[in-house]
mmCIF file with all atom_site columns, C-alpha atoms in Angstrom:
data_model
loop_
_atom_site.group_PDB
_atom_site.id
_atom_site.type_symbol
_atom_site.label_atom_id
_atom_site.label_alt_id
_atom_site.label_comp_id
_atom_site.label_asym_id
_atom_site.label_entity_id
_atom_site.label_seq_id
_atom_site.pdbx_PDB_ins_code
_atom_site.Cartn_x
_atom_site.Cartn_y
_atom_site.Cartn_z
_atom_site.occupancy
_atom_site.B_iso_or_equiv
_atom_site.pdbx_formal_charge
_atom_site.auth_seq_id
_atom_site.auth_comp_id
_atom_site.auth_asym_id
_atom_site.auth_atom_id
_atom_site.pdbx_PDB_model_num
ATOM 1   C CA . UNK A 1 1   ? -1.004  14.701  -7.975  1.00 36.00 ? 1   UNK A CA 1
ATOM 2   C CA . UNK A 1 2   ? 1.202   13.696  -10.413 1.00 40.00 ? 2   UNK A CA 1
ATOM 3   C CA . UNK A 1 3   ? 3.076   10.450  -10.519 1.00 49.00 ? 3   UNK A CA 1
ATOM 4   C CA . UNK A 1 4   ? 6.547   10.298  -9.186  1.00 59.00 ? 4   UNK A CA 1
ATOM 5   C CA . UNK A 1 5   ? 9.396   10.520  -11.749 1.00 74.00 ? 5   UNK A CA 1
ATOM 6   C CA . UNK A 1 6   ? 10.746  7.308   -11.873 1.00 76.00 ? 6   UNK A CA 1
ATOM 7   C CA . UNK A 1 7   ? 14.951  7.175   -12.096 1.00 77.00 ? 7   UNK A CA 1
ATOM 8   C CA . UNK A 1 8   ? 16.286  5.888   -15.519 1.00 89.00 ? 8   UNK A CA 1
ATOM 9   C CA . UNK A 1 9   ? 17.119  2.268   -15.182 1.00 94.00 ? 9   UNK A CA 1
ATOM 10  C CA . UNK A 1 10  ? 20.607  1.037   -16.187 1.00 95.00 ? 10  UNK A CA 1
ATOM 11  C CA . UNK A 1 11  ? 22.934  -1.777  -15.753 1.00 96.00 ? 11  UNK A CA 1
ATOM 12  C CA . UNK A 1 12  ? 25.298  -0.073  -13.083 1.00 97.00 ? 12  UNK A CA 1
ATOM 13  C CA . UNK A 1 13  ? 22.318  0.245   -10.489 1.00 96.00 ? 13  UNK A CA 1
ATOM 14  C CA . UNK A 1 14  ? 22.442  -2.531  -7.680  1.00 96.00 ? 14  UNK A CA 1
ATOM 15  C CA . UNK A 1 15  ? 19.407  -4.900  -7.366  1.00 96.00 ? 15  UNK A CA 1
ATOM 16  C CA . UNK A 1 16  ? 18.347  -2.957  -4.256  1.00 92.00 ? 16  UNK A CA 1
ATOM 17  C CA . UNK A 1 17  ? 18.403  0.287   -6.265  1.00 94.00 ? 17  UNK A CA 1
ATOM 18  C CA . UNK A 1 18  ? 16.216  -1.572  -9.212  1.00 95.00 ? 18  UNK A CA 1
ATOM 19  C CA . UNK A 1 19  ? 13.878  -2.836  -6.490  1.00 89.00 ? 19  UNK A CA 1
ATOM 20  C CA . UNK A 1 20  ? 13.626  0.550   -4.712  1.00 85.00 ? 20  UNK A CA 1
ATOM 21  C CA . UNK A 1 21  ? 12.693  2.565   -7.903  1.00 87.00 ? 21  UNK A CA 1
ATOM 22  C CA . UNK A 1 22  ? 10.644  -0.595  -9.471  1.00 89.00 ? 22  UNK A CA 1
ATOM 23  C CA . UNK A 1 23  ? 9.150   -2.136  -6.782  1.00 81.00 ? 23  UNK A CA 1
ATOM 24  C CA . UNK A 1 24  ? 7.549   -5.405  -9.264  1.00 85.00 ? 24  UNK A CA 1
ATOM 25  C CA . UNK A 1 25  ? 11.137  -5.427  -10.701 1.00 91.00 ? 25  UNK A CA 1
ATOM 26  C CA . UNK A 1 26  ? 11.379  -8.866  -9.022  1.00 89.00 ? 26  UNK A CA 1
ATOM 27  C CA . UNK A 1 27  ? 8.347   -10.367 -10.102 1.00 85.00 ? 27  UNK A CA 1
ATOM 28  C CA . UNK A 1 28  ? 9.174   -8.751  -13.574 1.00 89.00 ? 28  UNK A CA 1
ATOM 29  C CA . UNK A 1 29  ? 12.542  -10.786 -14.153 1.00 93.00 ? 29  UNK A CA 1
ATOM 30  C CA . UNK A 1 30  ? 10.941  -13.938 -12.368 1.00 87.00 ? 30  UNK A CA 1
ATOM 31  C CA . UNK A 1 31  ? 7.871   -14.116 -15.017 1.00 83.00 ? 31  UNK A CA 1
ATOM 32  C CA . UNK A 1 32  ? 10.042  -13.230 -18.173 1.00 90.00 ? 32  UNK A CA 1
ATOM 33  C CA . UNK A 1 33  ? 13.706  -14.949 -17.363 1.00 92.00 ? 33  UNK A CA 1
ATOM 34  C CA . UNK A 1 34  ? 13.130  -17.009 -14.094 1.00 89.00 ? 34  UNK A CA 1
ATOM 35  C CA . UNK A 1 35  ? 15.398  -14.660 -12.051 1.00 91.00 ? 35  UNK A CA 1
ATOM 36  C CA . UNK A 1 36  ? 14.677  -13.759 -8.675  1.00 85.00 ? 36  UNK A CA 1
ATOM 37  C CA . UNK A 1 37  ? 11.764  -15.944 -7.476  1.00 75.00 ? 37  UNK A CA 1
ATOM 38  C CA . UNK A 1 38  ? 13.691  -18.632 -5.669  1.00 77.00 ? 38  UNK A CA 1
ATOM 39  C CA . UNK A 1 39  ? 17.328  -19.760 -3.889  1.00 79.00 ? 39  UNK A CA 1
ATOM 40  C CA . UNK A 1 40  ? 18.641  -21.034 -7.139  1.00 77.00 ? 40  UNK A CA 1
ATOM 41  C CA . UNK A 1 41  ? 17.878  -18.137 -9.591  1.00 81.00 ? 41  UNK A CA 1
ATOM 42  C CA . UNK A 1 42  ? 17.925  -15.371 -6.831  1.00 88.00 ? 42  UNK A CA 1
ATOM 43  C CA . UNK A 1 43  ? 20.167  -12.409 -6.538  1.00 93.00 ? 43  UNK A CA 1
ATOM 44  C CA . UNK A 1 44  ? 22.027  -10.362 -3.697  1.00 93.00 ? 44  UNK A CA 1
ATOM 45  C CA . UNK A 1 45  ? 20.959  -6.661  -2.996  1.00 94.00 ? 45  UNK A CA 1
ATOM 46  C CA . UNK A 1 46  ? 24.465  -5.479  -3.884  1.00 96.00 ? 46  UNK A CA 1
ATOM 47  C CA . UNK A 1 47  ? 24.739  -6.946  -7.529  1.00 96.00 ? 47  UNK A CA 1
ATOM 48  C CA . UNK A 1 48  ? 24.217  -4.849  -10.317 1.00 97.00 ? 48  UNK A CA 1
ATOM 49  C CA . UNK A 1 49  ? 21.816  -5.781  -12.653 1.00 97.00 ? 49  UNK A CA 1
ATOM 50  C CA . UNK A 1 50  ? 24.321  -6.088  -15.247 1.00 97.00 ? 50  UNK A CA 1
ATOM 51  C CA . UNK A 1 51  ? 25.870  -8.697  -13.492 1.00 97.00 ? 51  UNK A CA 1
ATOM 52  C CA . UNK A 1 52  ? 22.466  -10.377 -12.704 1.00 96.00 ? 52  UNK A CA 1
ATOM 53  C CA . UNK A 1 53  ? 21.687  -10.030 -16.451 1.00 96.00 ? 53  UNK A CA 1
ATOM 54  C CA . UNK A 1 54  ? 25.449  -11.621 -17.165 1.00 96.00 ? 54  UNK A CA 1
ATOM 55  C CA . UNK A 1 55  ? 24.968  -14.779 -15.030 1.00 93.00 ? 55  UNK A CA 1
ATOM 56  C CA . UNK A 1 56  ? 21.684  -15.626 -16.318 1.00 94.00 ? 56  UNK A CA 1
ATOM 57  C CA . UNK A 1 57  ? 22.236  -16.378 -20.015 1.00 93.00 ? 57  UNK A CA 1
ATOM 58  C CA . UNK A 1 58  ? 23.809  -12.698 -20.592 1.00 96.00 ? 58  UNK A CA 1
ATOM 59  C CA . UNK A 1 59  ? 20.536  -11.211 -20.869 1.00 96.00 ? 59  UNK A CA 1
ATOM 60  C CA . UNK A 1 60  ? 20.750  -8.144  -23.164 1.00 97.00 ? 60  UNK A CA 1
ATOM 61  C CA . UNK A 1 61  ? 20.701  -5.252  -20.326 1.00 96.00 ? 61  UNK A CA 1
ATOM 62  C CA . UNK A 1 62  ? 18.242  -3.109  -22.511 1.00 96.00 ? 62  UNK A CA 1
ATOM 63  C CA . UNK A 1 63  ? 15.908  -6.127  -23.124 1.00 97.00 ? 63  UNK A CA 1
ATOM 64  C CA . UNK A 1 64  ? 15.766  -6.279  -19.243 1.00 96.00 ? 64  UNK A CA 1
ATOM 65  C CA . UNK A 1 65  ? 15.633  -2.722  -18.637 1.00 96.00 ? 65  UNK A CA 1
ATOM 66  C CA . UNK A 1 66  ? 12.692  -2.245  -21.288 1.00 95.00 ? 66  UNK A CA 1
ATOM 67  C CA . UNK A 1 67  ? 11.133  -5.276  -19.617 1.00 95.00 ? 67  UNK A CA 1
ATOM 68  C CA . UNK A 1 68  ? 10.943  -3.902  -16.149 1.00 95.00 ? 68  UNK A CA 1
ATOM 69  C CA . UNK A 1 69  ? 9.874   -0.576  -17.481 1.00 94.00 ? 69  UNK A CA 1
ATOM 70  C CA . UNK A 1 70  ? 6.866   -2.263  -19.523 1.00 93.00 ? 70  UNK A CA 1
ATOM 71  C CA . UNK A 1 71  ? 5.658   -4.317  -16.353 1.00 91.00 ? 71  UNK A CA 1
ATOM 72  C CA . UNK A 1 72  ? 6.129   -1.191  -14.108 1.00 90.00 ? 72  UNK A CA 1
ATOM 73  C CA . UNK A 1 73  ? 3.538   0.581   -16.520 1.00 90.00 ? 73  UNK A CA 1
ATOM 74  C CA . UNK A 1 74  ? 1.228   -2.584  -16.215 1.00 86.00 ? 74  UNK A CA 1
ATOM 75  C CA . UNK A 1 75  ? 1.769   -2.707  -12.168 1.00 87.00 ? 75  UNK A CA 1
ATOM 76  C CA . UNK A 1 76  ? 0.830   0.748   -12.468 1.00 88.00 ? 76  UNK A CA 1
ATOM 77  C CA . UNK A 1 77  ? -2.599  0.365   -14.394 1.00 88.00 ? 77  UNK A CA 1
ATOM 78  C CA . UNK A 1 78  ? -3.530  -2.040  -11.596 1.00 92.00 ? 78  UNK A CA 1
ATOM 79  C CA . UNK A 1 79  ? -3.532  0.122   -8.805  1.00 94.00 ? 79  UNK A CA 1
ATOM 80  C CA . UNK A 1 80  ? -5.947  2.774   -7.012  1.00 97.00 ? 80  UNK A CA 1
ATOM 81  C CA . UNK A 1 81  ? -5.110  5.380   -4.718  1.00 97.00 ? 81  UNK A CA 1
ATOM 82  C CA . UNK A 1 82  ? -6.181  5.736   -1.389  1.00 98.00 ? 82  UNK A CA 1
ATOM 83  C CA . UNK A 1 83  ? -8.297  9.001   -2.526  1.00 98.00 ? 83  UNK A CA 1
ATOM 84  C CA . UNK A 1 84  ? -10.002 6.848   -5.639  1.00 98.00 ? 84  UNK A CA 1
ATOM 85  C CA . UNK A 1 85  ? -10.550 3.914   -3.566  1.00 98.00 ? 85  UNK A CA 1
ATOM 86  C CA . UNK A 1 86  ? -12.302 5.913   -0.737  1.00 97.00 ? 86  UNK A CA 1
ATOM 87  C CA . UNK A 1 87  ? -14.845 7.075   -3.228  1.00 97.00 ? 87  UNK A CA 1
ATOM 88  C CA . UNK A 1 88  ? -15.246 4.196   -4.829  1.00 97.00 ? 88  UNK A CA 1
ATOM 89  C CA . UNK A 1 89  ? -16.317 2.269   -1.823  1.00 95.00 ? 89  UNK A CA 1
ATOM 90  C CA . UNK A 1 90  ? -18.633 4.797   -1.050  1.00 94.00 ? 90  UNK A CA 1
ATOM 91  C CA . UNK A 1 91  ? -20.656 4.449   -3.983  1.00 95.00 ? 91  UNK A CA 1
ATOM 92  C CA . UNK A 1 92  ? -20.182 0.385   -4.713  1.00 93.00 ? 92  UNK A CA 1
ATOM 93  C CA . UNK A 1 93  ? -22.103 -1.255  -2.324  1.00 87.00 ? 93  UNK A CA 1
ATOM 94  C CA . UNK A 1 94  ? -21.007 -4.690  -3.749  1.00 89.00 ? 94  UNK A CA 1
ATOM 95  C CA . UNK A 1 95  ? -17.082 -3.777  -3.646  1.00 95.00 ? 95  UNK A CA 1
ATOM 96  C CA . UNK A 1 96  ? -15.323 -6.934  -2.475  1.00 96.00 ? 96  UNK A CA 1
ATOM 97  C CA . UNK A 1 97  ? -12.354 -5.737  -0.519  1.00 98.00 ? 97  UNK A CA 1
ATOM 98  C CA . UNK A 1 98  ? -9.457  -8.514  0.209   1.00 98.00 ? 98  UNK A CA 1
ATOM 99  C CA . UNK A 1 99  ? -6.535  -7.845  2.951   1.00 98.00 ? 99  UNK A CA 1
ATOM 100 C CA . UNK A 1 100 ? -3.624  -10.339 1.727   1.00 98.00 ? 100 UNK A CA 1
ATOM 101 C CA . UNK A 1 101 ? -1.649  -9.743  5.136   1.00 97.00 ? 101 UNK A CA 1
ATOM 102 C CA . UNK A 1 102 ? -1.164  -11.941 7.790   1.00 96.00 ? 102 UNK A CA 1
ATOM 103 C CA . UNK A 1 103 ? -4.240  -13.144 10.017  1.00 96.00 ? 103 UNK A CA 1
ATOM 104 C CA . UNK A 1 104 ? -2.267  -11.224 12.924  1.00 95.00 ? 104 UNK A CA 1
ATOM 105 C CA . UNK A 1 105 ? -2.249  -7.891  10.871  1.00 96.00 ? 105 UNK A CA 1
ATOM 106 C CA . UNK A 1 106 ? -5.568  -8.306  9.869   1.00 97.00 ? 106 UNK A CA 1
ATOM 107 C CA . UNK A 1 107 ? -7.037  -8.815  13.626  1.00 96.00 ? 107 UNK A CA 1
ATOM 108 C CA . UNK A 1 108 ? -4.954  -5.787  14.727  1.00 95.00 ? 108 UNK A CA 1
ATOM 109 C CA . UNK A 1 109 ? -6.477  -3.044  11.938  1.00 96.00 ? 109 UNK A CA 1
ATOM 110 C CA . UNK A 1 110 ? -8.366  -3.593  9.107   1.00 97.00 ? 110 UNK A CA 1
ATOM 111 C CA . UNK A 1 111 ? -10.076 -1.547  6.376   1.00 97.00 ? 111 UNK A CA 1
ATOM 112 C CA . UNK A 1 112 ? -13.599 -1.433  7.024   1.00 94.00 ? 112 UNK A CA 1
ATOM 113 C CA . UNK A 1 113 ? -15.749 -4.305  5.138   1.00 94.00 ? 113 UNK A CA 1
ATOM 114 C CA . UNK A 1 114 ? -12.278 -5.963  4.443   1.00 97.00 ? 114 UNK A CA 1
ATOM 115 C CA . UNK A 1 115 ? -12.113 -10.001 4.789   1.00 98.00 ? 115 UNK A CA 1
ATOM 116 C CA . UNK A 1 116 ? -9.135  -11.383 5.222   1.00 98.00 ? 116 UNK A CA 1
ATOM 117 C CA . UNK A 1 117 ? -7.952  -13.439 1.881   1.00 97.00 ? 117 UNK A CA 1
ATOM 118 C CA . UNK A 1 118 ? -7.660  -17.186 2.977   1.00 97.00 ? 118 UNK A CA 1
ATOM 119 C CA . UNK A 1 119 ? -7.408  -20.545 0.761   1.00 96.00 ? 119 UNK A CA 1
ATOM 120 C CA . UNK A 1 120 ? -11.102 -21.230 1.523   1.00 97.00 ? 120 UNK A CA 1
ATOM 121 C CA . UNK A 1 121 ? -12.157 -17.812 0.601   1.00 97.00 ? 121 UNK A CA 1
ATOM 122 C CA . UNK A 1 122 ? -10.125 -17.632 -3.082  1.00 96.00 ? 122 UNK A CA 1
ATOM 123 C CA . UNK A 1 123 ? -12.188 -20.785 -3.742  1.00 96.00 ? 123 UNK A CA 1
ATOM 124 C CA . UNK A 1 124 ? -15.438 -19.570 -2.646  1.00 96.00 ? 124 UNK A CA 1
ATOM 125 C CA . UNK A 1 125 ? -14.936 -16.439 -4.890  1.00 96.00 ? 125 UNK A CA 1
ATOM 126 C CA . UNK A 1 126 ? -13.758 -18.609 -7.810  1.00 95.00 ? 126 UNK A CA 1
ATOM 127 C CA . UNK A 1 127 ? -16.561 -20.758 -7.420  1.00 94.00 ? 127 UNK A CA 1
ATOM 128 C CA . UNK A 1 128 ? -19.424 -18.664 -7.053  1.00 93.00 ? 128 UNK A CA 1
ATOM 129 C CA . UNK A 1 129 ? -18.060 -15.256 -7.448  1.00 90.00 ? 129 UNK A CA 1
ATOM 130 C CA . UNK A 1 130 ? -18.953 -12.484 -9.909  1.00 94.00 ? 130 UNK A CA 1
ATOM 131 C CA . UNK A 1 131 ? -16.067 -11.756 -12.246 1.00 95.00 ? 131 UNK A CA 1
ATOM 132 C CA . UNK A 1 132 ? -17.457 -8.326  -13.069 1.00 94.00 ? 132 UNK A CA 1
ATOM 133 C CA . UNK A 1 133 ? -17.382 -7.632  -9.369  1.00 94.00 ? 133 UNK A CA 1
ATOM 134 C CA . UNK A 1 134 ? -14.513 -4.953  -8.759  1.00 96.00 ? 134 UNK A CA 1
ATOM 135 C CA . UNK A 1 135 ? -11.991 -6.635  -6.650  1.00 97.00 ? 135 UNK A CA 1
ATOM 136 C CA . UNK A 1 136 ? -9.715  -4.389  -4.268  1.00 98.00 ? 136 UNK A CA 1
ATOM 137 C CA . UNK A 1 137 ? -6.758  -6.296  -2.503  1.00 98.00 ? 137 UNK A CA 1
ATOM 138 C CA . UNK A 1 138 ? -4.400  -4.635  0.096   1.00 98.00 ? 138 UNK A CA 1
ATOM 139 C CA . UNK A 1 139 ? -1.309  -5.706  1.982   1.00 96.00 ? 139 UNK A CA 1
ATOM 140 C CA . UNK A 1 140 ? 0.429   -3.353  4.252   1.00 96.00 ? 140 UNK A CA 1
ATOM 141 C CA . UNK A 1 141 ? 2.364   -0.896  1.972   1.00 91.00 ? 141 UNK A CA 1
ATOM 142 C CA . UNK A 1 142 ? 1.300   -2.296  -1.589  1.00 87.00 ? 142 UNK A CA 1
ATOM 143 C CA . UNK A 1 143 ? 4.297   -4.202  -2.352  1.00 78.00 ? 143 UNK A CA 1
ATOM 144 C CA . UNK A 1 144 ? 2.849   -7.657  -2.210  1.00 84.00 ? 144 UNK A CA 1
ATOM 145 C CA . UNK A 1 145 ? -0.877  -7.265  -3.208  1.00 92.00 ? 145 UNK A CA 1
ATOM 146 C CA . UNK A 1 146 ? 0.248   -7.077  -6.872  1.00 89.00 ? 146 UNK A CA 1
ATOM 147 C CA . UNK A 1 147 ? 0.860   -11.029 -6.791  1.00 85.00 ? 147 UNK A CA 1
ATOM 148 C CA . UNK A 1 148 ? -2.562  -11.511 -5.641  1.00 91.00 ? 148 UNK A CA 1
ATOM 149 C CA . UNK A 1 149 ? -4.049  -9.439  -7.740  1.00 91.00 ? 149 UNK A CA 1
ATOM 150 C CA . UNK A 1 150 ? -2.499  -10.845 -10.876 1.00 84.00 ? 150 UNK A CA 1
ATOM 151 C CA . UNK A 1 151 ? -3.762  -14.024 -9.965  1.00 89.00 ? 151 UNK A CA 1
ATOM 152 C CA . UNK A 1 152 ? -7.143  -12.832 -9.844  1.00 93.00 ? 152 UNK A CA 1
ATOM 153 C CA . UNK A 1 153 ? -7.160  -11.069 -13.174 1.00 91.00 ? 153 UNK A CA 1
ATOM 154 C CA . UNK A 1 154 ? -5.631  -14.646 -14.417 1.00 87.00 ? 154 UNK A CA 1
ATOM 155 C CA . UNK A 1 155 ? -8.896  -16.219 -13.365 1.00 91.00 ? 155 UNK A CA 1
ATOM 156 C CA . UNK A 1 156 ? -10.777 -13.913 -15.058 1.00 93.00 ? 156 UNK A CA 1
ATOM 157 C CA . UNK A 1 157 ? -11.577 -11.269 -12.559 1.00 95.00 ? 157 UNK A CA 1
ATOM 158 C CA . UNK A 1 158 ? -10.612 -8.173  -14.799 1.00 93.00 ? 158 UNK A CA 1
ATOM 159 C CA . UNK A 1 159 ? -12.185 -6.050  -12.500 1.00 95.00 ? 159 UNK A CA 1
ATOM 160 C CA . UNK A 1 160 ? -9.599  -6.325  -9.777  1.00 96.00 ? 160 UNK A CA 1
ATOM 161 C CA . UNK A 1 161 ? -7.217  -3.406  -8.464  1.00 97.00 ? 161 UNK A CA 1
ATOM 162 C CA . UNK A 1 162 ? -4.902  -2.746  -5.657  1.00 96.00 ? 162 UNK A CA 1
ATOM 163 C CA . UNK A 1 163 ? -4.284  -0.404  -2.989  1.00 97.00 ? 163 UNK A CA 1
ATOM 164 C CA . UNK A 1 164 ? -1.445  1.742   -3.947  1.00 94.00 ? 164 UNK A CA 1
ATOM 165 C CA . UNK A 1 165 ? 0.471   2.217   -0.911  1.00 93.00 ? 165 UNK A CA 1
ATOM 166 C CA . UNK A 1 166 ? -1.676  -0.428  0.957   1.00 96.00 ? 166 UNK A CA 1
ATOM 167 C CA . UNK A 1 167 ? -3.146  0.143   4.440   1.00 98.00 ? 167 UNK A CA 1
ATOM 168 C CA . UNK A 1 168 ? -0.462  2.196   5.385   1.00 97.00 ? 168 UNK A CA 1
ATOM 169 C CA . UNK A 1 169 ? -1.018  4.982   2.667   1.00 97.00 ? 169 UNK A CA 1
ATOM 170 C CA . UNK A 1 170 ? -5.000  4.682   3.173   1.00 98.00 ? 170 UNK A CA 1
ATOM 171 C CA . UNK A 1 171 ? -4.488  5.484   7.071   1.00 97.00 ? 171 UNK A CA 1
ATOM 172 C CA . UNK A 1 172 ? -2.172  8.535   6.371   1.00 97.00 ? 172 UNK A CA 1
ATOM 173 C CA . UNK A 1 173 ? -3.824  10.143  3.701   1.00 97.00 ? 173 UNK A CA 1
ATOM 174 C CA . UNK A 1 174 ? -7.559  9.066   4.557   1.00 97.00 ? 174 UNK A CA 1
ATOM 175 C CA . UNK A 1 175 ? -8.262  7.670   7.779   1.00 97.00 ? 175 UNK A CA 1
ATOM 176 C CA . UNK A 1 176 ? -5.980  8.311   10.543  1.00 96.00 ? 176 UNK A CA 1
ATOM 177 C CA . UNK A 1 177 ? -7.742  6.644   13.247  1.00 96.00 ? 177 UNK A CA 1
ATOM 178 C CA . UNK A 1 178 ? -6.467  3.430   11.797  1.00 96.00 ? 178 UNK A CA 1
ATOM 179 C CA . UNK A 1 179 ? -3.130  2.757   13.589  1.00 95.00 ? 179 UNK A CA 1
ATOM 180 C CA . UNK A 1 180 ? -0.140  2.440   11.506  1.00 94.00 ? 180 UNK A CA 1
ATOM 181 C CA . UNK A 1 181 ? 2.792   -0.006  12.087  1.00 92.00 ? 181 UNK A CA 1
ATOM 182 C CA . UNK A 1 182 ? 5.856   -1.211  11.298  1.00 87.00 ? 182 UNK A CA 1
ATOM 183 C CA . UNK A 1 183 ? 6.885   -4.608  10.507  1.00 81.00 ? 183 UNK A CA 1
ATOM 184 C CA . UNK A 1 184 ? 10.389  -5.470  12.078  1.00 72.00 ? 184 UNK A CA 1
ATOM 185 C CA . UNK A 1 185 ? 12.241  -8.543  10.045  1.00 61.00 ? 185 UNK A CA 1
ATOM 186 C CA . UNK A 1 186 ? 14.750  -10.428 12.492  1.00 45.00 ? 186 UNK A CA 1
ATOM 187 C CA . UNK A 1 187 ? 17.538  -11.353 10.623  1.00 41.00 ? 187 UNK A CA 1
#
């Protein structure tokens, strides 16, 4: 299946639209410009990319757009489709599957062989893990696991991947016996 066509990115798009099209945009903006990672540098969903760039040292729109797009390509290279993951887990007996969701989500439904990523497990992997082993991280919908993957890659675990679409896509596309769920956030 070919990748979905991404909409062109421009300064008139609201941050909500930018994040819808490029889910890693906030991480990219924070890493490069320190925008959007905390209350003092945050942005509102209705603000345009141009407004955000203007009030953050007047960053050129074209520069921000290029950075978001390049970061998106990097994020895409870290992802593994549910289909490819399913094949990989059948042939790689030493595959490490890490669940970056909450304990409650993990206890409710998890991928076969997955371990909940805790601080203790991170320390165990960092001190005694084989940096050549393949790690596959997943969350609910594939939006948060990229941050955890970047952390592992930054510590030398180059064979780290994220399950594209998370456990929800795996349940939908590969194993419908895994219950799907929605998380409702209170205002």
